[in-house]
Coordinates of C-alpha atoms in Angstrom, one line a residue:
M1 CA -172.7 -183.1 -155.3
A2 CA -175.2 -185.4 -157.6
D3 CA -172.2 -188.2 -157.3
Q4 CA -172.8 -187.6 -153.5
K5 CA -175.5 -188.1 -152.8
D6 CA -176.0 -191.3 -155.3
N7 CA -173.2 -192.6 -153.1
I8 CA -175.7 -192.3 -149.9
D9 CA -178.1 -193.9 -151.4
D10 CA -176.4 -197.0 -152.6
F11 CA -174.3 -197.2 -148.8
K12 CA -178.4 -197.3 -148.1
V13 CA -178.9 -200.0 -150.3
Q14 CA -176.3 -202.3 -149.0
T15 CA -177.1 -201.4 -145.4
A16 CA -180.8 -202.8 -146.2
K17 CA -180.0 -205.6 -147.7
H18 CA -177.3 -206.8 -145.2
P19 CA -178.4 -205.3 -141.9
N20 CA -175.6 -207.1 -139.4
M21 CA -172.7 -205.4 -142.0
T22 CA -172.4 -202.5 -139.4
S23 CA -173.3 -204.4 -136.2
A24 CA -169.6 -206.4 -135.3
P25 CA -167.2 -203.8 -134.8
L26 CA -163.9 -204.6 -136.9
R27 CA -161.5 -206.2 -135.0
P28 CA -157.5 -204.7 -134.8
H29 CA -154.7 -208.3 -136.7
S30 CA -153.3 -208.1 -133.2
E31 CA -156.1 -209.0 -131.2
H32 CA -157.1 -211.9 -133.6
S33 CA -153.6 -212.8 -133.2
K34 CA -153.6 -213.5 -129.4
D35 CA -156.9 -215.2 -129.7
R36 CA -155.5 -218.0 -131.8
A37 CA -152.1 -218.2 -129.8
S38 CA -155.2 -218.2 -126.2
K39 CA -156.3 -221.1 -128.3
R40 CA -153.3 -222.9 -128.8
L41 CA -152.0 -222.5 -125.2
S42 CA -155.5 -224.0 -124.1
T43 CA -155.4 -226.9 -125.6
E44 CA -152.0 -227.9 -124.9
S45 CA -152.5 -227.1 -121.6
N46 CA -154.8 -230.3 -122.5
G47 CA -152.7 -232.0 -123.7
T48 CA -155.1 -231.9 -127.0
S49 CA -154.5 -231.1 -130.4
D50 CA -156.0 -229.7 -133.2
G51 CA -157.8 -231.7 -135.3
G52 CA -156.3 -235.0 -133.0
V53 CA -158.2 -237.7 -132.1
G54 CA -160.3 -237.5 -128.6
S55 CA -159.1 -233.7 -128.5
S56 CA -161.9 -232.9 -126.5
T57 CA -160.7 -235.5 -123.7
P58 CA -157.8 -234.1 -121.3
V59 CA -154.8 -236.2 -120.6
E60 CA -155.6 -237.3 -116.7
I61 CA -153.2 -238.5 -114.1
T62 CA -154.0 -241.8 -112.3
A63 CA -153.4 -242.1 -108.4
L64 CA -150.8 -244.9 -109.3
E65 CA -148.6 -242.7 -111.5
E66 CA -149.7 -239.2 -109.0
S67 CA -147.2 -241.4 -106.6
F68 CA -144.9 -242.5 -109.0
R69 CA -144.7 -239.0 -109.4
R70 CA -144.3 -238.4 -105.7
F71 CA -142.1 -240.5 -104.7
A72 CA -140.0 -239.7 -107.8
I73 CA -138.9 -236.4 -107.0
H74 CA -138.5 -236.8 -102.9
G75 CA -135.2 -235.9 -102.2
D76 CA -134.3 -234.3 -105.1
T77 CA -134.8 -230.7 -106.4
R78 CA -133.7 -230.8 -109.7
A79 CA -135.9 -234.1 -110.2
T80 CA -138.7 -233.7 -113.2
G81 CA -140.8 -236.5 -111.5
K82 CA -140.6 -239.0 -115.3
E83 CA -138.2 -241.1 -113.8
M84 CA -136.9 -242.7 -110.7
H85 CA -134.1 -244.3 -109.3
G86 CA -133.2 -247.2 -107.2
K87 CA -133.2 -245.7 -104.0
N88 CA -136.2 -243.9 -104.5
W89 CA -137.5 -247.3 -105.6
S90 CA -136.1 -249.0 -103.0
K91 CA -138.4 -246.4 -100.4
L92 CA -141.4 -246.5 -102.3
C93 CA -141.6 -250.0 -101.7
K94 CA -140.7 -250.0 -98.3
D95 CA -143.5 -247.1 -97.2
C96 CA -146.1 -248.4 -99.3
G97 CA -145.8 -252.3 -97.6
V98 CA -144.2 -253.5 -101.1
I99 CA -141.5 -255.6 -98.6
D100 CA -142.7 -257.8 -96.0
G101 CA -139.8 -259.4 -95.3
K102 CA -140.8 -262.9 -96.0
N103 CA -142.0 -263.2 -99.7
I104 CA -140.5 -259.5 -100.8
T105 CA -137.5 -259.0 -99.6
L106 CA -135.6 -255.5 -100.3
T107 CA -132.2 -258.0 -102.4
D108 CA -135.7 -258.8 -104.4
V109 CA -136.7 -255.0 -105.0
D110 CA -133.1 -254.5 -106.1
I111 CA -132.7 -257.0 -108.1
V112 CA -136.1 -256.5 -110.3
F113 CA -135.0 -252.9 -110.7
S114 CA -132.4 -253.7 -111.9
K115 CA -134.0 -256.7 -115.0
V116 CA -136.2 -253.9 -115.8
K117 CA -134.1 -250.7 -116.3
K118 CA -132.3 -250.4 -120.0
K119 CA -128.4 -251.5 -119.3
S120 CA -126.9 -248.0 -119.4
S121 CA -129.5 -246.1 -117.4
R122 CA -129.9 -245.5 -113.6
T123 CA -133.0 -244.3 -113.4
I124 CA -136.5 -246.5 -114.2
I125 CA -139.3 -244.5 -116.4
F126 CA -143.1 -244.9 -115.4
D127 CA -143.8 -248.1 -117.9
E128 CA -141.2 -249.7 -116.4
F129 CA -142.2 -249.2 -113.0
K130 CA -145.2 -250.8 -113.4
V131 CA -143.8 -253.8 -115.5
A132 CA -141.3 -253.9 -112.1
L133 CA -143.9 -254.4 -109.7
G134 CA -146.7 -257.0 -111.8
E135 CA -142.9 -259.3 -111.0
L136 CA -142.9 -258.2 -107.4
A137 CA -146.8 -258.3 -107.3
R138 CA -146.9 -261.9 -108.7
K139 CA -144.1 -262.9 -106.1
K140 CA -145.6 -261.3 -103.1
Y141 CA -148.9 -262.7 -103.2
K142 CA -148.3 -266.2 -104.8
D143 CA -152.4 -267.8 -104.4
K144 CA -153.3 -265.0 -106.4
T145 CA -154.0 -264.5 -110.5
G146 CA -151.1 -262.1 -112.4
E147 CA -153.8 -259.5 -112.9
E148 CA -155.2 -260.1 -109.1
A149 CA -152.2 -260.0 -107.7
E150 CA -151.1 -256.6 -109.4
A151 CA -154.5 -254.9 -108.7
E152 CA -153.4 -255.7 -104.8
V153 CA -149.8 -254.4 -105.2
F154 CA -151.0 -250.9 -107.1
Q155 CA -153.8 -250.7 -104.2
L156 CA -150.9 -250.5 -102.0
I157 CA -148.8 -247.1 -103.3
E158 CA -152.0 -245.5 -104.9
G159 CA -152.3 -242.2 -103.7
K160 CA -149.4 -243.0 -101.1
S161 CA -146.7 -240.5 -100.7
P162 CA -142.9 -240.2 -99.4
V163 CA -142.7 -240.9 -95.3
I164 CA -140.4 -238.5 -93.9
S165 CA -138.9 -239.3 -91.0
G166 CA -139.1 -237.5 -88.0
V167 CA -136.2 -235.1 -86.1
T168 CA -133.1 -237.4 -85.0
R169 CA -132.9 -236.8 -81.0
A170 CA -129.9 -236.0 -79.2
V171 CA -128.7 -238.5 -77.0
A172 CA -127.8 -237.6 -73.3
S173 CA -124.0 -239.0 -73.4
P174 CA -122.2 -238.5 -69.8
T175 CA -119.7 -236.0 -71.2
V176 CA -121.1 -233.7 -72.3
S177 CA -123.6 -233.6 -69.2
R178 CA -120.1 -232.9 -67.1
L179 CA -118.7 -230.4 -69.6
T180 CA -122.2 -228.6 -69.5
D181 CA -123.1 -229.0 -65.9
T182 CA -121.9 -224.5 -64.7
T183 CA -122.2 -226.1 -60.6
K184 CA -118.8 -227.7 -61.0
F185 CA -116.6 -225.1 -63.2
T186 CA -113.7 -223.7 -61.2
G187 CA -111.5 -220.4 -61.1
S188 CA -112.8 -217.9 -63.4
H189 CA -115.5 -219.8 -65.8
K190 CA -117.1 -220.1 -62.1
E191 CA -117.7 -216.6 -61.9
R192 CA -119.6 -216.3 -65.4
F193 CA -122.6 -218.1 -64.1
D194 CA -124.9 -217.2 -60.9
E195 CA -126.2 -219.7 -58.9
T196 CA -129.1 -220.6 -61.1
G197 CA -126.7 -221.4 -63.8
R198 CA -127.3 -218.4 -65.8
G199 CA -124.6 -216.3 -67.7
K200 CA -123.9 -213.0 -66.4
G201 CA -122.7 -211.4 -69.3
K202 CA -120.1 -209.3 -69.2
A203 CA -119.8 -208.8 -65.6
G204 CA -118.8 -212.3 -65.5
R205 CA -116.0 -212.3 -68.1
V206 CA -114.1 -208.4 -67.5
D207 CA -113.7 -207.2 -63.5
I208 CA -115.9 -204.1 -62.9
V209 CA -114.9 -201.4 -60.8
D210 CA -116.7 -200.1 -57.6
T211 CA -116.2 -196.3 -57.7
S212 CA -119.2 -196.2 -54.7
G213 CA -115.7 -195.3 -52.2
Y214 CA -116.5 -198.3 -50.3
V215 CA -114.4 -200.8 -49.0
S216 CA -115.0 -204.4 -50.0
G217 CA -117.1 -205.9 -48.0
Y218 CA -118.5 -203.2 -46.5
K219 CA -122.3 -204.2 -44.6
H220 CA -123.5 -200.9 -44.1
Q221 CA -123.2 -198.8 -47.9
G222 CA -125.7 -195.9 -47.8
S223 CA -126.4 -195.2 -44.7
Y224 CA -124.3 -192.6 -44.4
E225 CA -126.5 -191.3 -46.9
K226 CA -129.4 -192.1 -45.7
K227 CA -128.4 -189.9 -41.7
V228 CA -127.6 -186.5 -44.1
T229 CA -129.8 -186.5 -45.9
K230 CA -132.9 -186.6 -43.4
P231 CA -136.2 -184.1 -42.6
T232 CA -135.0 -181.0 -40.6
A233 CA -138.8 -180.2 -40.2
G234 CA -139.7 -179.3 -36.1
R235 CA -136.3 -178.4 -35.7
P236 CA -134.9 -175.6 -33.6
V237 CA -133.1 -173.0 -35.4

């Protein structure tokens, strides 16, 4: 009993010296691991790293790069947006007004694309994309300096998205009109449609047998039933 009392007194003394020792509960090791994983994922999502230069500043995407990604993935569900092939490069220059038909033509766009891309590659990355725009800018705005010309072309592209053309309308053809005009049908085909051109359904495909008991074309059908079923009230018995 004396030893137990001494241990209790020692605990009270330690508590008095360190009042915050029992205020924070101990956390399991698994929770500490979760916190470290959450911190790492948060850091990676911001494009930073622990101890890296400028670790508090997330990576921002410029309006020009965003437009590059939009056109890069256009028409290709497997595209990542990091590379652009020649077809979408030509579409970007056309939709954004880089091609004017005078200083810049579609041929100029194709030549610049082949010039900036790697020999063994069929696509260009964003850095090569900017170099290509610089080539076209100096050709499009000859009266301006290189930086001013690039700024003008960048402004044409920033914030733009691919233009999606509308649905192709069907062209009216005399042959199609003749084949779909029900008023000109003959024979059994004519029997499948009524006067308005609407299909009769099964009645136009199958001969339905008349089981009413009347001959075909009889105009007074149902008159006999009316006579038989007349009320007999007031008649003498």
